[in-house]
Coordinates of N, CA and C in Angstrom, one line a residue:
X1 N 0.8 -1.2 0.0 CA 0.0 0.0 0.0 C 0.9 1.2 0.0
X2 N 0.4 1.8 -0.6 CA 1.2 3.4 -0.8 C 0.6 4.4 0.0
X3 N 1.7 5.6 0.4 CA 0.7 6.8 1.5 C 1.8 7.8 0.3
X4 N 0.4 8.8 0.0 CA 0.6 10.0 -0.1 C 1.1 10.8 1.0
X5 N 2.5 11.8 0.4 CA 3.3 12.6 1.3 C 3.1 14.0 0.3
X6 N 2.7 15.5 1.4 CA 3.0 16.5 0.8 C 4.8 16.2 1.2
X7 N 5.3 17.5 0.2 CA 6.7 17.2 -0.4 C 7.0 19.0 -0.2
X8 N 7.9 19.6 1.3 CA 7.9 20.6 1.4 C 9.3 20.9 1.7
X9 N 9.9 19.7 1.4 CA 11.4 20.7 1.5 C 12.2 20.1 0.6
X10 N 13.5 20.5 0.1 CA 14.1 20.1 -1.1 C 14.9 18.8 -0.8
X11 N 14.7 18.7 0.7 CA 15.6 17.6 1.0 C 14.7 16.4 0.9
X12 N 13.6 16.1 1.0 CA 12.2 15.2 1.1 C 13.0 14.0 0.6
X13 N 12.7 13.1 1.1 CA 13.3 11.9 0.1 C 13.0 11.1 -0.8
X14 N 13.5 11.4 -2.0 CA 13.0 10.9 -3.3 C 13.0 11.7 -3.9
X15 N 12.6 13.1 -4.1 CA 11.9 14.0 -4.6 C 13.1 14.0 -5.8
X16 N 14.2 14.3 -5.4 CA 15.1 15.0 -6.3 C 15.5 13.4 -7.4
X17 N 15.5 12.1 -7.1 CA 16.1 11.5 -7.9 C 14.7 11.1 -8.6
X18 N 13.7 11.2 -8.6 CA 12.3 11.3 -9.0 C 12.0 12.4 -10.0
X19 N 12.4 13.5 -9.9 CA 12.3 14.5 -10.5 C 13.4 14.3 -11.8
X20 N 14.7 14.1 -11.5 CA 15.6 13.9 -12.3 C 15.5 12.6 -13.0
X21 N 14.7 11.9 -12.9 CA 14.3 10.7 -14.0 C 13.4 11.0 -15.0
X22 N 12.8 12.0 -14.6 CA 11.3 12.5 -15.7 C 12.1 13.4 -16.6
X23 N 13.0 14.3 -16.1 CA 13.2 15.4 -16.2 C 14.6 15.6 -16.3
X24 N 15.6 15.1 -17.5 CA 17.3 14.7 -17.4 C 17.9 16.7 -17.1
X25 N 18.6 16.3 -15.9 CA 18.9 17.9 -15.7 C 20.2 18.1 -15.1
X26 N 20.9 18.7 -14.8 CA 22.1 19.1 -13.6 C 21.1 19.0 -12.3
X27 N 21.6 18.6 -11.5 CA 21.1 18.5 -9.8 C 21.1 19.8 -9.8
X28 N 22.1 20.6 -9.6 CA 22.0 21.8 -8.9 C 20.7 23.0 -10.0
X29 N 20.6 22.5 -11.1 CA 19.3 23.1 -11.8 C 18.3 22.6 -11.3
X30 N 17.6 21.2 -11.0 CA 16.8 20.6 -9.9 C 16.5 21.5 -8.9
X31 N 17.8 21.2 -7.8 CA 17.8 22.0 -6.5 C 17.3 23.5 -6.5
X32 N 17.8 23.9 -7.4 CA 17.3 25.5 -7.7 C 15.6 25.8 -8.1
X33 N 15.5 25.1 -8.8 CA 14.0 25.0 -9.1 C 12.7 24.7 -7.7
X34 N 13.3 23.2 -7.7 CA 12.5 22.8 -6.0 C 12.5 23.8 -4.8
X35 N 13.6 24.5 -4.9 CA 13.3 25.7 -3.5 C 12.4 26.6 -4.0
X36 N 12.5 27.0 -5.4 CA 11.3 28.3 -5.5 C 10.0 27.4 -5.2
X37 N 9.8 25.9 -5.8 CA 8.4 25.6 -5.7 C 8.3 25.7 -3.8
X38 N 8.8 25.0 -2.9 CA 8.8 25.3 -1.7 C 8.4 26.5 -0.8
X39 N 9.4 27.3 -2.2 CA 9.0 29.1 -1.4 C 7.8 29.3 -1.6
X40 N 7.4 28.9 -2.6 CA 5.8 29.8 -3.3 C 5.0 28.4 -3.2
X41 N 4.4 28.1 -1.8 CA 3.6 26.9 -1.5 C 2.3 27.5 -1.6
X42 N 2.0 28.8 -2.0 CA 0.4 29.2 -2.4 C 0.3 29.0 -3.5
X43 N 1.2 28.9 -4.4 CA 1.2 28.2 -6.0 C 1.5 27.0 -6.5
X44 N 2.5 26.7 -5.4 CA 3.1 25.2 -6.1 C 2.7 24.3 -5.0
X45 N 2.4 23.1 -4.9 CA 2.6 22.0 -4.3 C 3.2 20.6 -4.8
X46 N 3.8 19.8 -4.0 CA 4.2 18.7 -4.3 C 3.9 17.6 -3.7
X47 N 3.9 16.3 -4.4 CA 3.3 15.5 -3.6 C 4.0 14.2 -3.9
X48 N 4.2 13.1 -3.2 CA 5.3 11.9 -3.4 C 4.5 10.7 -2.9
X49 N 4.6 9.8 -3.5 CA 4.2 8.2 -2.6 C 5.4 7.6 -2.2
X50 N 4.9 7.0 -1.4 CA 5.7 5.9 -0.7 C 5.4 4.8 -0.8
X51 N 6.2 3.7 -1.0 CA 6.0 2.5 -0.2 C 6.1 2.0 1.2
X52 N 5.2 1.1 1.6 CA 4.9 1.1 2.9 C 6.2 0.6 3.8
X53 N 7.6 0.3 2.9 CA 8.9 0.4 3.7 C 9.6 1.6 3.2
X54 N 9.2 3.0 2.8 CA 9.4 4.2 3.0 C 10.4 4.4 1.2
X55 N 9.8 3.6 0.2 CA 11.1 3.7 -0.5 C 10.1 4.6 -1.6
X56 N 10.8 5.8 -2.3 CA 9.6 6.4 -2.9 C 9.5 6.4 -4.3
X57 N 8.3 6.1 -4.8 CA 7.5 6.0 -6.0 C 6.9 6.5 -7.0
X58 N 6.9 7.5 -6.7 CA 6.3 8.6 -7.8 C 5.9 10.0 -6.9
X59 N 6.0 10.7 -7.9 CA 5.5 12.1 -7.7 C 4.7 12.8 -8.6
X60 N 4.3 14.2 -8.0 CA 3.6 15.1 -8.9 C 3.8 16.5 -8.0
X61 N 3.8 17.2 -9.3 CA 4.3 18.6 -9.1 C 2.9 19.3 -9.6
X62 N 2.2 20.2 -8.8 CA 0.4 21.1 -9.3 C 1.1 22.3 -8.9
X63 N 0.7 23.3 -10.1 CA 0.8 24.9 -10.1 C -0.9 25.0 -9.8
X64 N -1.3 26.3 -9.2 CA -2.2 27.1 -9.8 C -1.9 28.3 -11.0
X65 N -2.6 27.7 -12.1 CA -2.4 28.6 -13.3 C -3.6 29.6 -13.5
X66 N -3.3 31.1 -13.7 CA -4.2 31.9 -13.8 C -4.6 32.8 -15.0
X67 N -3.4 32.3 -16.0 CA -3.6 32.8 -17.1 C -4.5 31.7 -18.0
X68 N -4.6 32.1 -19.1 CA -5.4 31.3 -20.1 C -5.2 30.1 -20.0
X69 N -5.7 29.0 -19.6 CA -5.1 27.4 -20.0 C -5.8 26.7 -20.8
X70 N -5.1 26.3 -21.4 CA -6.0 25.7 -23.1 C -7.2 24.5 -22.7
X71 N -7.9 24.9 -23.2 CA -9.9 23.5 -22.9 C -10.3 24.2 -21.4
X72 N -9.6 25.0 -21.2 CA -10.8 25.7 -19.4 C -11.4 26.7 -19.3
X73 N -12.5 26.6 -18.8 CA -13.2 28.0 -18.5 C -13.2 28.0 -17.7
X74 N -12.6 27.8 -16.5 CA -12.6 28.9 -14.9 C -10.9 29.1 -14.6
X75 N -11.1 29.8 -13.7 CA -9.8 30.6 -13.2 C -9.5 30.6 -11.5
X76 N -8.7 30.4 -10.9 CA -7.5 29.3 -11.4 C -7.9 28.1 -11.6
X77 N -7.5 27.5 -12.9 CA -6.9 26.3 -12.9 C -5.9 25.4 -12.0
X78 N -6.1 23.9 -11.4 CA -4.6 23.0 -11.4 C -4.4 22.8 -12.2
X79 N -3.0 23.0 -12.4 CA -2.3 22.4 -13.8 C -1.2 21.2 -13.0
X80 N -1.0 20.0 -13.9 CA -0.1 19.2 -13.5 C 0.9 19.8 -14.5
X81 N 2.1 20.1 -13.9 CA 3.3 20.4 -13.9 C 4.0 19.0 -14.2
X82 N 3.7 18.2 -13.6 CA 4.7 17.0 -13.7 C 4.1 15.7 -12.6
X83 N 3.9 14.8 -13.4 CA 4.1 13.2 -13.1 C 4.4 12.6 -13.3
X84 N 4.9 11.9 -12.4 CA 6.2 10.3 -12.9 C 6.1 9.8 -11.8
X85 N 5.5 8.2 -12.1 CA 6.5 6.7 -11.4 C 7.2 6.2 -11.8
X86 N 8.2 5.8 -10.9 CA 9.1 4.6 -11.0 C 8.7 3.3 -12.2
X87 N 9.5 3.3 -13.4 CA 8.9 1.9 -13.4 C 8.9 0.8 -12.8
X88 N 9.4 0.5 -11.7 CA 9.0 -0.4 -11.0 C 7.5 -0.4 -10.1
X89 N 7.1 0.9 -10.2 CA 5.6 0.6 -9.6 C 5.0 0.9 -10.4
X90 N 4.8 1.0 -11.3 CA 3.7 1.6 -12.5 C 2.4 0.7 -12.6
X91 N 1.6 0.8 -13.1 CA -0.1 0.1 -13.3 C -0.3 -0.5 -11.9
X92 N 0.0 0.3 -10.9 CA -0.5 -0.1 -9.0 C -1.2 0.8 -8.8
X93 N -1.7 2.1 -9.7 CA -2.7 2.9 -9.2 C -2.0 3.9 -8.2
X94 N -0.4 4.0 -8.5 CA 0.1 5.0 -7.8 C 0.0 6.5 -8.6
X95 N -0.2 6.6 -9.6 CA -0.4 8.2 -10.4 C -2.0 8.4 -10.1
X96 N -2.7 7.6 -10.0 CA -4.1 8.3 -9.6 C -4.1 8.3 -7.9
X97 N -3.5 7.8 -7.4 CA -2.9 8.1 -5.7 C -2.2 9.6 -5.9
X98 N -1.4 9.7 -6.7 CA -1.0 11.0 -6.6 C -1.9 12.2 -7.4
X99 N -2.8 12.0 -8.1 CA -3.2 12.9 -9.1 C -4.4 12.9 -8.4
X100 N -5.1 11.8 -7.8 CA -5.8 12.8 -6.5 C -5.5 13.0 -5.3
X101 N -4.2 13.5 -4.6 CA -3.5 14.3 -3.8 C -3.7 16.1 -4.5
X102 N -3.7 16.0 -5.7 CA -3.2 17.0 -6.3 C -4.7 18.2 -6.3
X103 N -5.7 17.3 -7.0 CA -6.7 17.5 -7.4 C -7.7 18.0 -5.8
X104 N -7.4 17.2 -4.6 CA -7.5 18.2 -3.3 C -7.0 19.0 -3.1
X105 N -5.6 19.6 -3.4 CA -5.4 20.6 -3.2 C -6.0 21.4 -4.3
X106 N -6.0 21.4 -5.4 CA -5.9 22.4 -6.1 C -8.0 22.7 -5.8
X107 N -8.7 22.0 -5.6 CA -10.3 21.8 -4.5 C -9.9 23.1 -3.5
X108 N -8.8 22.8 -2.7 CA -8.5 23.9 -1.8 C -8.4 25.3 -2.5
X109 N -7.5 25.0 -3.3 CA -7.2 26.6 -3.5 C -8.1 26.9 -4.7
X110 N -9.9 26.8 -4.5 CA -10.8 27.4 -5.0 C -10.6 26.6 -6.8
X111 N -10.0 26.1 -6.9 CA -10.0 25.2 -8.5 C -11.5 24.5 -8.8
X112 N -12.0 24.7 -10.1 CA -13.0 23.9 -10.5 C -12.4 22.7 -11.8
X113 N -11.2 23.0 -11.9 CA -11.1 22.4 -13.2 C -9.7 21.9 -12.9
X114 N -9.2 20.9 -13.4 CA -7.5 20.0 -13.2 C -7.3 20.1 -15.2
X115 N -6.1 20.5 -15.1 CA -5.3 20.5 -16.9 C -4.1 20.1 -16.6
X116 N -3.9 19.3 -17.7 CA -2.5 18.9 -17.7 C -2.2 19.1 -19.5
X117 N -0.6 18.6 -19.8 CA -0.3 18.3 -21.0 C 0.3 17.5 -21.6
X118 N 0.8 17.2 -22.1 CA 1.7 16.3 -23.1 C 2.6 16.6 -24.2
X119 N 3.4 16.5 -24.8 CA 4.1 16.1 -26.0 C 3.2 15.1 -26.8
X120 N 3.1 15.7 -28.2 CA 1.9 15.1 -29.7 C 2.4 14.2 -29.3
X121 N 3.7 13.7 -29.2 CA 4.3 12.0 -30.1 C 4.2 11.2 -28.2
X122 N 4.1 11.9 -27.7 CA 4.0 10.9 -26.0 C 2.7 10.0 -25.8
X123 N 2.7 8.9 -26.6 CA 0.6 8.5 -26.8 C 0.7 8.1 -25.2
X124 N 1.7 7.5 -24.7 CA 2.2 6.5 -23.1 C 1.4 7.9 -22.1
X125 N 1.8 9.1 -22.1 CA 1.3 9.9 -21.6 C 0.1 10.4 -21.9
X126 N -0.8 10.4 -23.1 CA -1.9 10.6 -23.7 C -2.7 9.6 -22.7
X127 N -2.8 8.0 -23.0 CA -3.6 7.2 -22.3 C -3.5 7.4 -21.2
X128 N -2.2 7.3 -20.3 CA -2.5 7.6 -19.0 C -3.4 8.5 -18.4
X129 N -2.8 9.8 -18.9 CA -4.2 10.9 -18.7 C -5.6 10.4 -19.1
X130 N -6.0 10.1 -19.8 CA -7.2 9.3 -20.3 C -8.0 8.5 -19.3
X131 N -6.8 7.7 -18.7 CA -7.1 6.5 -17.6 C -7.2 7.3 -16.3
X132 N -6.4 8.5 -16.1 CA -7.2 9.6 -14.9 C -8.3 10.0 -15.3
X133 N -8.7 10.0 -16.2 CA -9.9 10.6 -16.0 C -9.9 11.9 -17.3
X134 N -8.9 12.4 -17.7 CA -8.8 13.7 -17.9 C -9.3 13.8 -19.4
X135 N -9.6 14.4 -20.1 CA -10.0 14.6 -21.7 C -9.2 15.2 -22.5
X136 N -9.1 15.2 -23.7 CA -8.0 16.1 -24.8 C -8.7 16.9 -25.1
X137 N -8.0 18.1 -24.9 CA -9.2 19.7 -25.4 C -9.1 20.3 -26.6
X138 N -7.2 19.9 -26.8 CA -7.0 20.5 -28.1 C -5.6 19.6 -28.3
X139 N -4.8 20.4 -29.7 CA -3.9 20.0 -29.9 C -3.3 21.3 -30.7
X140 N -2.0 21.7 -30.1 CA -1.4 23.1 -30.6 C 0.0 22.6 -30.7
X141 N 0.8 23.6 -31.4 CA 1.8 23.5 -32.5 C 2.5 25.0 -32.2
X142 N 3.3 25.0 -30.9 CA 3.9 26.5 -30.9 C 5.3 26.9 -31.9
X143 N 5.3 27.8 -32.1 CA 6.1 28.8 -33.1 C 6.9 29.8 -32.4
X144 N 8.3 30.2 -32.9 CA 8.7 31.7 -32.6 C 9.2 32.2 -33.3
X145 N 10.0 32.9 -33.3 CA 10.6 34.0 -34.0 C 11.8 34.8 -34.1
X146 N 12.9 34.5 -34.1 CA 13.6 35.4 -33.3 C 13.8 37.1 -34.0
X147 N 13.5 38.0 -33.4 CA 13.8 39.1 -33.7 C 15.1 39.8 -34.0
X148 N 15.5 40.2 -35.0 CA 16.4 40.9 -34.9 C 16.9 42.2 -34.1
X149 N 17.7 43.1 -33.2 CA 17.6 44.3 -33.3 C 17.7 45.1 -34.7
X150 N 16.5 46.2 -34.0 CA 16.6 46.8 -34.9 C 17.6 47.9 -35.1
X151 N 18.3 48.5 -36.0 CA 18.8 49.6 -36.2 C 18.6 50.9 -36.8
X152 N 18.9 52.1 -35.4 CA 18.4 52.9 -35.3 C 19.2 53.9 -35.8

């Protein structure tokens, strides 16, 4: 059996080599990142499972987003930021242990609506979302541009 853990300091255990498996990075870019979410705990929360001999399993990272988020009509949104298990626990029903840890809070902080996203070519992440529960609202294709200076 797995227990949901809020995840409030950078030292938490798991968090960081959890994080860095979803997400290939420098530690010290990790570390840097995780203290702002800790600082700004009225926006960010985090959340971790465990195994019932403490060894940990997955996580999820929920923003409240207040700008536009694509398929929503209320304000704030939860957004999932990030989920990942271990593949060693995967299809145990530990991402919907975590994804409704997330979905309480984000209940708390006045949310009527949960968004997440994906990468087009991620279908592993498409179904999973699907099997939470969640729906596909759209599918977008961003662009930029780089500007030149101009000369004056």
């Amino acid at each position: 059996m797995s227990s949901i853990k809020a995840c409030t300091s950078v030292e938490q255990a798991g968090w960081l080599q959890l994080r860095m498996a979803l997400w290939p990075a420098e530690r010290s870019e990790h570390l840097s990142e995780m203290q702002e979410l800790c600082a700004q705990a009225a926006r960010y929360a985090q959340f971790i499972a465990y195994s019932s001999l403490g060894e940990p399993q997955g996580f999820v990272e929920v923003a409240l987003r207040s700008d536009y988020v694509n398929g929503t009509a209320s304000s704030p949104v939860g957004f999932l930021e990030g989920l990942y298990v271990d593949r060693a626990w995967r299809r145990q029903g530990i991402a919907a242990l975590l994804v409704k840890a997330a979905e309480r809070w984000a209940r708390q902080q006045g949310c009527r609506e949960m968004a997440s996203d994906a990468l087009l070519e991620n279908t592993d992440s498409h179904a999973m979302h699907r099997a939470l529960g969640f729906e596909e609202t759209e599918r977008v294709v961003y662009f930029r541009k780089l500007l030149a200076a101009e000369n004056t």
